[in-house]
N, CA, C and O atoms as a DFTB+ gen file, in Angstrom:
296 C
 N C O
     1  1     -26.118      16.076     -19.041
     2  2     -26.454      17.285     -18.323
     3  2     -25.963      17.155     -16.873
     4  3     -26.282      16.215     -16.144
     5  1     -25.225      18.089     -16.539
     6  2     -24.889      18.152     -15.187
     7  2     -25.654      18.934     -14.169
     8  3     -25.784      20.158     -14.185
     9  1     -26.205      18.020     -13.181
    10  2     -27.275      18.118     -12.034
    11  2     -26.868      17.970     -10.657
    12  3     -26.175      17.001     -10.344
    13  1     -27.296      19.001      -9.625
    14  2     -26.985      18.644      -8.110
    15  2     -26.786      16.998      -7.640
    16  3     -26.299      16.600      -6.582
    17  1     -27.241      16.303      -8.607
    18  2     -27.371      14.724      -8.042
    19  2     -26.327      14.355      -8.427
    20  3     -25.763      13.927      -7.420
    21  1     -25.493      14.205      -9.509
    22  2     -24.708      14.023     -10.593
    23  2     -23.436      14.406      -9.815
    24  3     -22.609      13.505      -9.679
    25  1     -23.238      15.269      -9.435
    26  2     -22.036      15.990      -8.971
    27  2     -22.007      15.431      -7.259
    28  3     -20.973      15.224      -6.625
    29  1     -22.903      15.323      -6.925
    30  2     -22.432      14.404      -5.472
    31  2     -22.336      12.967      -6.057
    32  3     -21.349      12.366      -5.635
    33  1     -22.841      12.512      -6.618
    34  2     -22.164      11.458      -7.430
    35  2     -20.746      11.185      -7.510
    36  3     -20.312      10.094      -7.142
    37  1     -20.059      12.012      -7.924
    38  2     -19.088      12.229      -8.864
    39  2     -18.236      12.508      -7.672
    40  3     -17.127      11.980      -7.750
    41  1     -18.474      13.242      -6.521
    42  2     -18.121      13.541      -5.288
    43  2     -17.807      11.333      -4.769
    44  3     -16.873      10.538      -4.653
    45  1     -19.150      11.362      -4.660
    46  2     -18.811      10.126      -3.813
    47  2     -17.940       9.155      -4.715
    48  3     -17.375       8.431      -3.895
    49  1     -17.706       8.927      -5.469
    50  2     -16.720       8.301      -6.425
    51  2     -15.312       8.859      -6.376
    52  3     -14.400       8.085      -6.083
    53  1     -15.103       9.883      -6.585
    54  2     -13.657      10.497      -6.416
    55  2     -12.909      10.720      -4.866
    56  3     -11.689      10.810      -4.731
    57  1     -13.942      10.793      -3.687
    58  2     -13.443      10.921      -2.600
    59  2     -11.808       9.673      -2.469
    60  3     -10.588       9.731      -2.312
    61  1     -13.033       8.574      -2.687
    62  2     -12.075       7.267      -1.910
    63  2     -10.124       7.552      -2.920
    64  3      -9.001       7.253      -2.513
    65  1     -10.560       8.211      -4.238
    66  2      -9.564       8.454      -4.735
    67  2      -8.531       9.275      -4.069
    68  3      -7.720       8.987      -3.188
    69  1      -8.764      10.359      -4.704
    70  2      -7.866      11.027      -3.610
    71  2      -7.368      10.936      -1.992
    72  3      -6.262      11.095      -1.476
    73  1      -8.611      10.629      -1.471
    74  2      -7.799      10.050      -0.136
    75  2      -6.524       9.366      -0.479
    76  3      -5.375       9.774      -0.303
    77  1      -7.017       8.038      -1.101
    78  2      -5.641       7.129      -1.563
    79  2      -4.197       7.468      -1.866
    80  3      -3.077       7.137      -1.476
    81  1      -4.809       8.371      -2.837
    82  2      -3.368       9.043      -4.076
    83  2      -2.727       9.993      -3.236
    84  3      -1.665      10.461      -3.646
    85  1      -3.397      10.554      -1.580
    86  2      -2.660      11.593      -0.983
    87  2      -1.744      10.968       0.286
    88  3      -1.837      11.260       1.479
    89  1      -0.815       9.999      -0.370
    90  2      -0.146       9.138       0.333
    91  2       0.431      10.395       1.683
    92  3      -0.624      10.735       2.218
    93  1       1.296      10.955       2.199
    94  2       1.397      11.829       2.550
    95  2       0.793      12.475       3.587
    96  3       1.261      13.267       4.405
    97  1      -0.947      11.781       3.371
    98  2      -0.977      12.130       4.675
    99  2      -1.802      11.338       5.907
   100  3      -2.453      11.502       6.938
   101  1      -1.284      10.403       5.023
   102  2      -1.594       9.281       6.057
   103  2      -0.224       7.728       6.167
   104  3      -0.261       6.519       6.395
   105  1       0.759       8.720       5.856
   106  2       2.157       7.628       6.038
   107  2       2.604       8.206       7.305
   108  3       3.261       9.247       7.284
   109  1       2.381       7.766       8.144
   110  2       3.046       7.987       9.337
   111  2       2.326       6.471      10.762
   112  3       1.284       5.855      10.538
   113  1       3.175       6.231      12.020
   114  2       2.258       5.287      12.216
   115  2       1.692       5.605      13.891
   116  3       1.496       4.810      14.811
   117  1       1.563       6.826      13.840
   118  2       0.497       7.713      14.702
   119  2      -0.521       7.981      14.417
   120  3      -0.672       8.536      13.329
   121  1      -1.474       7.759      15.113
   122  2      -2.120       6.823      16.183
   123  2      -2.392       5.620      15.531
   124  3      -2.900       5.310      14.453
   125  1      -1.748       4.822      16.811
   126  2      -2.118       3.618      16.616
   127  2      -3.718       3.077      17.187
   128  3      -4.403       3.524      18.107
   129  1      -3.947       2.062      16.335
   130  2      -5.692       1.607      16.641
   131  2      -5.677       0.076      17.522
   132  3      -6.137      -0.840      16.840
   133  1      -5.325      -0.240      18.604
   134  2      -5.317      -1.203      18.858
   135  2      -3.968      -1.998      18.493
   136  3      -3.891      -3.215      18.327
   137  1      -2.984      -1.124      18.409
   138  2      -1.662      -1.658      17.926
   139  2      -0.788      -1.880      16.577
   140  3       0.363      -2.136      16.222
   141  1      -2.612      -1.506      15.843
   142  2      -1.787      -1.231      14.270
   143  2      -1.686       0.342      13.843
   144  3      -2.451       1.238      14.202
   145  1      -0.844       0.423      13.208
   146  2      -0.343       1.351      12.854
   147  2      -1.050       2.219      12.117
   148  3      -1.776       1.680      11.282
   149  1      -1.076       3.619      12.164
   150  2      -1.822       4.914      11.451
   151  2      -2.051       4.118       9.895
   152  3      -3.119       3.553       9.661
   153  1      -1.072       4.145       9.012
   154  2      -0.905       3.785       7.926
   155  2      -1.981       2.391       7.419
   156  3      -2.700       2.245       6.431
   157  1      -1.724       1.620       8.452
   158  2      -2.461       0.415       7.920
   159  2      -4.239       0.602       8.412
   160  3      -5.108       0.283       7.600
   161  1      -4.576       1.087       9.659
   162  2      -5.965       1.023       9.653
   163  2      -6.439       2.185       9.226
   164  3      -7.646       2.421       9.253
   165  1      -5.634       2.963       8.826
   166  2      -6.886       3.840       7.508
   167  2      -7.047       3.144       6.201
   168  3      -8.069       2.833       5.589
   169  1      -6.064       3.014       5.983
   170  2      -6.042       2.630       4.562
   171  2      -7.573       1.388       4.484
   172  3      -8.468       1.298       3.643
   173  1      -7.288       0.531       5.863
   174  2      -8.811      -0.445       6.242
   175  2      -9.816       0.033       6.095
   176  3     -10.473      -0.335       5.121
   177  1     -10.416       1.156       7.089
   178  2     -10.846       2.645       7.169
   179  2     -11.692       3.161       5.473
   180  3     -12.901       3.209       5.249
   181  1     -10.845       3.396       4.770
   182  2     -11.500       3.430       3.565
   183  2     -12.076       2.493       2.477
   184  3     -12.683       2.739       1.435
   185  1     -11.730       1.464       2.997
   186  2     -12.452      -0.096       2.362
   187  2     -13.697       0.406       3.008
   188  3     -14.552       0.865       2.250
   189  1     -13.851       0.397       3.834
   190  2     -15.680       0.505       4.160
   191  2     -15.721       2.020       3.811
   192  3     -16.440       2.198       2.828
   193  1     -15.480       2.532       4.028
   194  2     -16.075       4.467       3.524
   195  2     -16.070       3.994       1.846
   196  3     -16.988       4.277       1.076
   197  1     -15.508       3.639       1.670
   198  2     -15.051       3.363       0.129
   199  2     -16.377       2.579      -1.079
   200  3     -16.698       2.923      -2.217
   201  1     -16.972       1.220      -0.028
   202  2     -17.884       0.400       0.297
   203  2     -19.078       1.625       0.443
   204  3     -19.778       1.835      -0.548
   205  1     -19.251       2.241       1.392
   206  2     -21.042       2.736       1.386
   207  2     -20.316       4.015       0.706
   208  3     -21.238       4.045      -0.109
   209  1     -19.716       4.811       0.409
   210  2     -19.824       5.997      -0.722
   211  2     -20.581       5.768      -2.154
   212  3     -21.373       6.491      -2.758
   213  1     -19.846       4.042      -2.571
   214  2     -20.295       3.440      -3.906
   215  2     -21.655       2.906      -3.845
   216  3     -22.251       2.482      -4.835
   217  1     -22.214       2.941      -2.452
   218  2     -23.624       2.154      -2.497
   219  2     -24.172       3.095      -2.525
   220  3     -25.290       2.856      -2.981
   221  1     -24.020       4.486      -2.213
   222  2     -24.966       5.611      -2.237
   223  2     -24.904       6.589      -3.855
   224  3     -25.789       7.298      -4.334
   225  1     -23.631       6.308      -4.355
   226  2     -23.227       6.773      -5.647
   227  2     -24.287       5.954      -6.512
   228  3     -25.093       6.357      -7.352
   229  1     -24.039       4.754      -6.064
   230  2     -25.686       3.717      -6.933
   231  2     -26.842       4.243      -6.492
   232  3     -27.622       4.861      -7.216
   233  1     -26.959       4.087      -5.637
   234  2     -28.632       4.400      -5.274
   235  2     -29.093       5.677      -5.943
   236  3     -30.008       5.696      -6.766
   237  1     -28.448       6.693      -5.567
   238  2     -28.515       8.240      -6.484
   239  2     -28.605       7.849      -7.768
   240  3     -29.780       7.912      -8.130
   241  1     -27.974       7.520      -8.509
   242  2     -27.818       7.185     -10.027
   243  2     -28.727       6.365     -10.413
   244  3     -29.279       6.725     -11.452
   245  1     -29.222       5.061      -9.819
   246  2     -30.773       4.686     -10.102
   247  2     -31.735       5.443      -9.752
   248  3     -32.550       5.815     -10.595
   249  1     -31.826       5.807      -8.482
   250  2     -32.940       7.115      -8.578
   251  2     -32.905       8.102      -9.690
   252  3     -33.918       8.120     -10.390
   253  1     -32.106       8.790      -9.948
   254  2     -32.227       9.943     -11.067
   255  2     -32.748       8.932     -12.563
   256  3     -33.772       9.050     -13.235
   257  1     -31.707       8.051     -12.702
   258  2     -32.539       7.361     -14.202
   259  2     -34.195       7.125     -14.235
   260  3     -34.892       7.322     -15.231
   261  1     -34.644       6.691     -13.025
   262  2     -36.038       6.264     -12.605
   263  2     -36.906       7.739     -13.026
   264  3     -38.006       7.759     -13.579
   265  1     -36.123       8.905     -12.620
   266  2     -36.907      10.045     -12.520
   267  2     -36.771      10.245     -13.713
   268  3     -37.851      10.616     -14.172
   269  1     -35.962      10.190     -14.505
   270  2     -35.444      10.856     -16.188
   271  2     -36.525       9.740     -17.111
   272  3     -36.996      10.152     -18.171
   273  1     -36.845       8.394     -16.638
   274  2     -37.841       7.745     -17.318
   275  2     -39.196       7.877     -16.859
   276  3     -40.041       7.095     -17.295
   277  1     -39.489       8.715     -16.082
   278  2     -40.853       9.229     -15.009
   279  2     -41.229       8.032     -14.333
   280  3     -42.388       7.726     -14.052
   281  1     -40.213       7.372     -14.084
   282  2     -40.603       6.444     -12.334
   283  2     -41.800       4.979     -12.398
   284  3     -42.554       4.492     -11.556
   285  1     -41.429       4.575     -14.116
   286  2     -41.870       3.117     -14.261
   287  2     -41.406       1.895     -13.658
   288  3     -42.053       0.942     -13.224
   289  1     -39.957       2.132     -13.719
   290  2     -39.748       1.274     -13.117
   291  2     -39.102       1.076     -11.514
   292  3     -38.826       2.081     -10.860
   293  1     -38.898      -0.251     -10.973
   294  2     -38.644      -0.138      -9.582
   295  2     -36.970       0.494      -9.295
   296  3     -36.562       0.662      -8.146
């Protein structure tokens, strides 16, 4: 069943994707961050966005199971 929780879910899982796959618009090496190049510190950039999207995609998804079993367990 598809639920408001489910679909930001599904949100936070697919973001880091597409960012990735939209090479295009982040190949260029403007602005630089301290000397590295556009290209390389985003791509860094989404290792951590990438990192807490999937920790919140978990947390949601154990919460909802917890609620779908009425909240026995922790």
């Amino acid at each position: 069943m598809v639920t408001p929780v489910r679909v930001v879910i599904a949100l936070c899982l697919f973001a880091p994707f597409v960012a990735m796959l939209w090479v295009s618009s982040y190949a260029k090496t403007d602005p630089q961050l301290a000397g590295i190049p556009f290209f390389y510190w985003y791509q860094m950039l989404w290792v951590a966005v990438s990192t807490a999207l999937t920790m919140v995609a978990y947390k949601l998804w154990h919460r909802d199971q917890r609620a779908r079993k009425g909240g026995a367990s922790r």
